[in-house]
Amino acid sequence: AQGAREPGQLWAGSRAPPSPRVRAATAAMAHSLSARATRVLALPKPSFTSVYYASLGKLYDPVTRPSGIVNLAVAENRLAAPLIMERLAAAGSGATPESLAYNPYAGSDRLRAAVARVASRHIARCSVDPANVILTNGAGSALWLLAANLADAGQGILVPTPYYYAYNR
């Protein structure tokens, strides 16, 4: 891709390097990404993300950490979590307290593994690696992510019909 960096340069300047799995996947894709996606990957993480992740180990709990932090920066209802977990357990959901929090942008590992199993058996008819599954909140988001990561300004993408009507502009 135009403007592609060497794989080792993708995370240059980042305060918190990605996990080895993400680094390996990114290195494998480095030459397929658009210049725009490569530039975004090279950006340093904003400092507030470091503060946010550091605060996760200090959150309020009525029993174990009554003087802990109540994080108002995200829309997670931690105070009602015990009641919600009780109801989810009664329903046999297998949910964990982490299920109530924001998940990684690509989706939780548990859900991505489940989607990969279904795709392997019923759609792809071959083994789908959960590391290659990214979940979005709809087809529009999936198409936008594909376009933003695979094409640069001025390039086009053909979308065959049927298609999402909002792209008929």
CSV table of C-alpha atoms in Angstrom, one decimal:
chain,number,residue,atom,x,y,z
A,1,ALA,CA,0.0,0.0,0.0
A,2,GLN,CA,1.1,3.5,-0.7
A,3,GLY,CA,3.0,4.9,2.3
A,4,ALA,CA,3.2,1.6,4.1
A,5,ARG,CA,5.6,1.3,6.9
A,6,GLU,CA,7.8,-1.6,7.9
A,7,PRO,CA,5.9,-3.8,10.4
A,8,GLY,CA,8.2,-2.8,13.3
A,9,GLN,CA,7.4,0.9,12.7
A,10,LEU,CA,3.6,0.6,13.1
A,11,TRP,CA,3.7,1.2,16.8
A,12,ALA,CA,6.5,3.7,17.0
A,13,GLY,CA,5.9,6.3,19.6
A,14,SER,CA,3.1,4.4,21.3
A,15,ARG,CA,3.2,4.6,25.0
A,16,ALA,CA,1.6,1.1,25.4
A,17,PRO,CA,2.7,-1.4,22.8
A,18,PRO,CA,0.1,-3.9,21.6
A,19,SER,CA,-0.1,-7.5,22.7
A,20,PRO,CA,2.2,-9.9,20.8
A,21,ARG,CA,-0.9,-11.4,19.1
A,22,VAL,CA,-2.0,-7.9,17.8
A,23,ARG,CA,1.6,-7.1,16.9
A,24,ALA,CA,1.9,-10.3,14.8
A,25,ALA,CA,-1.4,-9.8,13.1
A,26,THR,CA,-0.6,-6.2,12.3
A,27,ALA,CA,2.8,-7.1,10.9
A,28,ALA,CA,1.2,-9.6,8.7
A,29,MET,CA,-1.2,-7.0,7.3
A,30,ALA,CA,1.2,-4.1,7.2
A,31,HIS,CA,1.6,-4.1,3.5
A,32,SER,CA,-2.1,-4.5,2.8
A,33,LEU,CA,-3.3,-1.6,4.8
A,34,SER,CA,-4.1,1.8,3.4
A,35,ALA,CA,-1.7,4.7,4.1
A,36,ARG,CA,-4.4,6.2,6.3
A,37,ALA,CA,-4.7,3.1,8.4
A,38,THR,CA,-1.0,2.8,8.7
A,39,ARG,CA,-0.8,6.4,10.0
A,40,VAL,CA,-3.5,5.8,12.5
A,41,LEU,CA,-1.7,2.7,13.8
A,42,ALA,CA,1.5,4.7,14.3
A,43,LEU,CA,-0.2,7.4,16.4
A,44,PRO,CA,0.7,7.4,20.1
A,45,LYS,CA,-2.0,6.4,22.6
A,46,PRO,CA,-3.7,9.4,24.2
A,47,SER,CA,-2.5,9.8,27.8
A,48,PHE,CA,-6.1,9.5,29.2
A,49,THR,CA,-6.2,5.8,28.1
A,50,SER,CA,-3.2,5.1,30.3
A,51,VAL,CA,-4.9,6.8,33.3
A,52,TYR,CA,-8.1,4.9,32.6
A,53,TYR,CA,-6.5,1.5,32.4
A,54,ALA,CA,-4.5,2.2,35.5
A,55,SER,CA,-7.7,3.1,37.4
A,56,LEU,CA,-9.3,-0.2,36.6
A,57,GLY,CA,-7.4,-1.9,39.5
A,58,LYS,CA,-8.7,0.7,41.9
A,59,LEU,CA,-12.5,0.7,41.3
A,60,TYR,CA,-15.1,0.9,44.0
A,61,ASP,CA,-16.4,-2.3,45.6
A,62,PRO,CA,-18.7,-2.1,48.7
A,63,VAL,CA,-16.8,-4.9,50.4
A,64,THR,CA,-13.2,-5.1,49.2
A,65,ARG,CA,-12.6,-1.4,48.2
A,66,PRO,CA,-15.2,0.9,49.8
A,67,SER,CA,-12.9,3.9,49.2
A,68,GLY,CA,-12.3,3.0,45.5
A,69,ILE,CA,-12.8,5.1,42.4
A,70,VAL,CA,-16.3,5.5,40.9
A,71,ASN,CA,-15.4,6.1,37.3
A,72,LEU,CA,-17.8,8.6,35.7
A,73,ALA,CA,-15.8,8.7,32.4
A,74,VAL,CA,-17.6,5.6,31.0
A,75,ALA,CA,-21.2,4.5,30.9
A,76,GLU,CA,-20.7,1.3,33.0
A,77,ASN,CA,-23.1,0.7,35.8
A,78,ARG,CA,-20.6,-0.8,38.3
A,79,LEU,CA,-22.9,-0.1,41.3
A,80,ALA,CA,-25.6,-2.4,39.9
A,81,ALA,CA,-23.2,-5.0,38.7
A,82,PRO,CA,-23.7,-7.5,41.6
A,83,LEU,CA,-27.5,-7.5,41.0
A,84,ILE,CA,-27.0,-7.9,37.2
A,85,MET,CA,-24.5,-10.7,37.7
A,86,GLU,CA,-26.8,-12.5,40.0
A,87,ARG,CA,-29.6,-12.4,37.4
A,88,LEU,CA,-27.2,-13.4,34.6
A,89,ALA,CA,-25.9,-16.3,36.7
A,90,ALA,CA,-29.5,-17.4,37.4
A,91,ALA,CA,-30.2,-17.4,33.6
A,92,GLY,CA,-27.1,-19.6,33.1
A,93,SER,CA,-25.4,-17.0,30.8
A,94,GLY,CA,-21.8,-17.8,31.8
A,95,ALA,CA,-21.2,-14.0,32.0
A,96,THR,CA,-18.3,-12.7,34.0
A,97,PRO,CA,-18.0,-9.3,35.6
A,98,GLU,CA,-15.9,-8.3,32.6
A,99,SER,CA,-18.9,-9.0,30.4
A,100,LEU,CA,-20.6,-5.8,31.9
A,101,ALA,CA,-17.7,-3.6,30.9
A,102,TYR,CA,-16.6,-2.2,27.6
A,103,ASN,CA,-14.9,-4.9,25.6
A,104,PRO,CA,-12.0,-4.6,23.3
A,105,TYR,CA,-12.8,-2.7,20.1
A,106,ALA,CA,-12.8,-5.9,18.0
A,107,GLY,CA,-15.2,-7.7,20.4
A,108,SER,CA,-14.6,-9.9,23.4
A,109,ASP,CA,-12.4,-12.9,23.0
A,110,ARG,CA,-15.2,-15.1,24.1
A,111,LEU,CA,-17.7,-13.8,21.6
A,112,ARG,CA,-15.1,-13.7,18.8
A,113,ALA,CA,-14.3,-17.4,19.5
A,114,ALA,CA,-18.0,-18.3,19.4
A,115,VAL,CA,-18.5,-16.4,16.1
A,116,ALA,CA,-15.4,-18.1,14.6
A,117,ARG,CA,-16.8,-21.6,15.6
A,118,VAL,CA,-20.1,-20.8,13.9
A,119,ALA,CA,-18.4,-19.4,10.8
A,120,SER,CA,-16.1,-22.4,10.6
A,121,ARG,CA,-19.0,-24.9,10.7
A,122,HIS,CA,-21.7,-23.1,8.8
A,123,ILE,CA,-20.3,-20.3,6.6
A,124,ALA,CA,-16.7,-20.6,5.7
A,125,ARG,CA,-16.6,-24.4,5.9
A,126,CYS,CA,-12.9,-24.1,7.0
A,127,SER,CA,-11.2,-23.2,10.2
A,128,VAL,CA,-11.7,-19.5,11.1
A,129,ASP,CA,-9.2,-18.1,13.6
A,130,PRO,CA,-10.9,-15.9,16.3
A,131,ALA,CA,-8.0,-13.5,15.9
A,132,ASN,CA,-9.3,-12.8,12.3
A,133,VAL,CA,-12.8,-11.9,13.5
A,134,ILE,CA,-13.8,-8.3,14.2
A,135,LEU,CA,-17.3,-7.6,15.4
A,136,THR,CA,-19.1,-4.4,14.6
A,137,ASN,CA,-22.4,-2.9,15.6
A,138,GLY,CA,-23.8,-3.3,12.1
A,139,ALA,CA,-23.1,-3.6,8.4
A,140,GLY,CA,-22.6,0.2,8.0
A,141,SER,CA,-19.8,0.1,10.6
A,142,ALA,CA,-18.2,-2.9,9.0
A,143,LEU,CA,-18.2,-1.3,5.5
A,144,TRP,CA,-16.8,2.0,6.9
A,145,LEU,CA,-14.0,0.1,8.8
A,146,LEU,CA,-13.1,-1.8,5.6
A,147,ALA,CA,-13.1,1.3,3.5
A,148,ALA,CA,-11.0,3.3,6.0
A,149,ASN,CA,-8.4,0.5,6.4
A,150,LEU,CA,-8.1,-0.7,2.8
A,151,ALA,CA,-8.5,2.4,0.7
A,152,ASP,CA,-7.0,5.8,0.6
A,153,ALA,CA,-8.6,9.1,-0.3
A,154,GLY,CA,-9.5,9.2,-4.0
A,155,GLN,CA,-9.8,5.4,-4.3
A,156,GLY,CA,-13.1,3.6,-4.8
A,157,ILE,CA,-14.7,0.5,-3.5
A,158,LEU,CA,-17.3,-1.4,-5.5
A,159,VAL,CA,-20.2,-2.6,-3.4
A,160,PRO,CA,-22.5,-5.0,-5.4
A,161,THR,CA,-26.2,-5.0,-4.9
A,162,PRO,CA,-28.1,-5.6,-2.6
A,163,TYR,CA,-26.4,-2.9,-0.6
A,164,TYR,CA,-27.1,-0.6,2.2
A,165,TYR,CA,-29.3,2.2,0.9
A,166,ALA,CA,-27.4,5.0,2.7
A,167,TYR,CA,-24.5,4.4,0.3
A,168,ASN,CA,-26.6,5.4,-2.7
A,169,ARG,CA,-25.3,8.9,-2.8
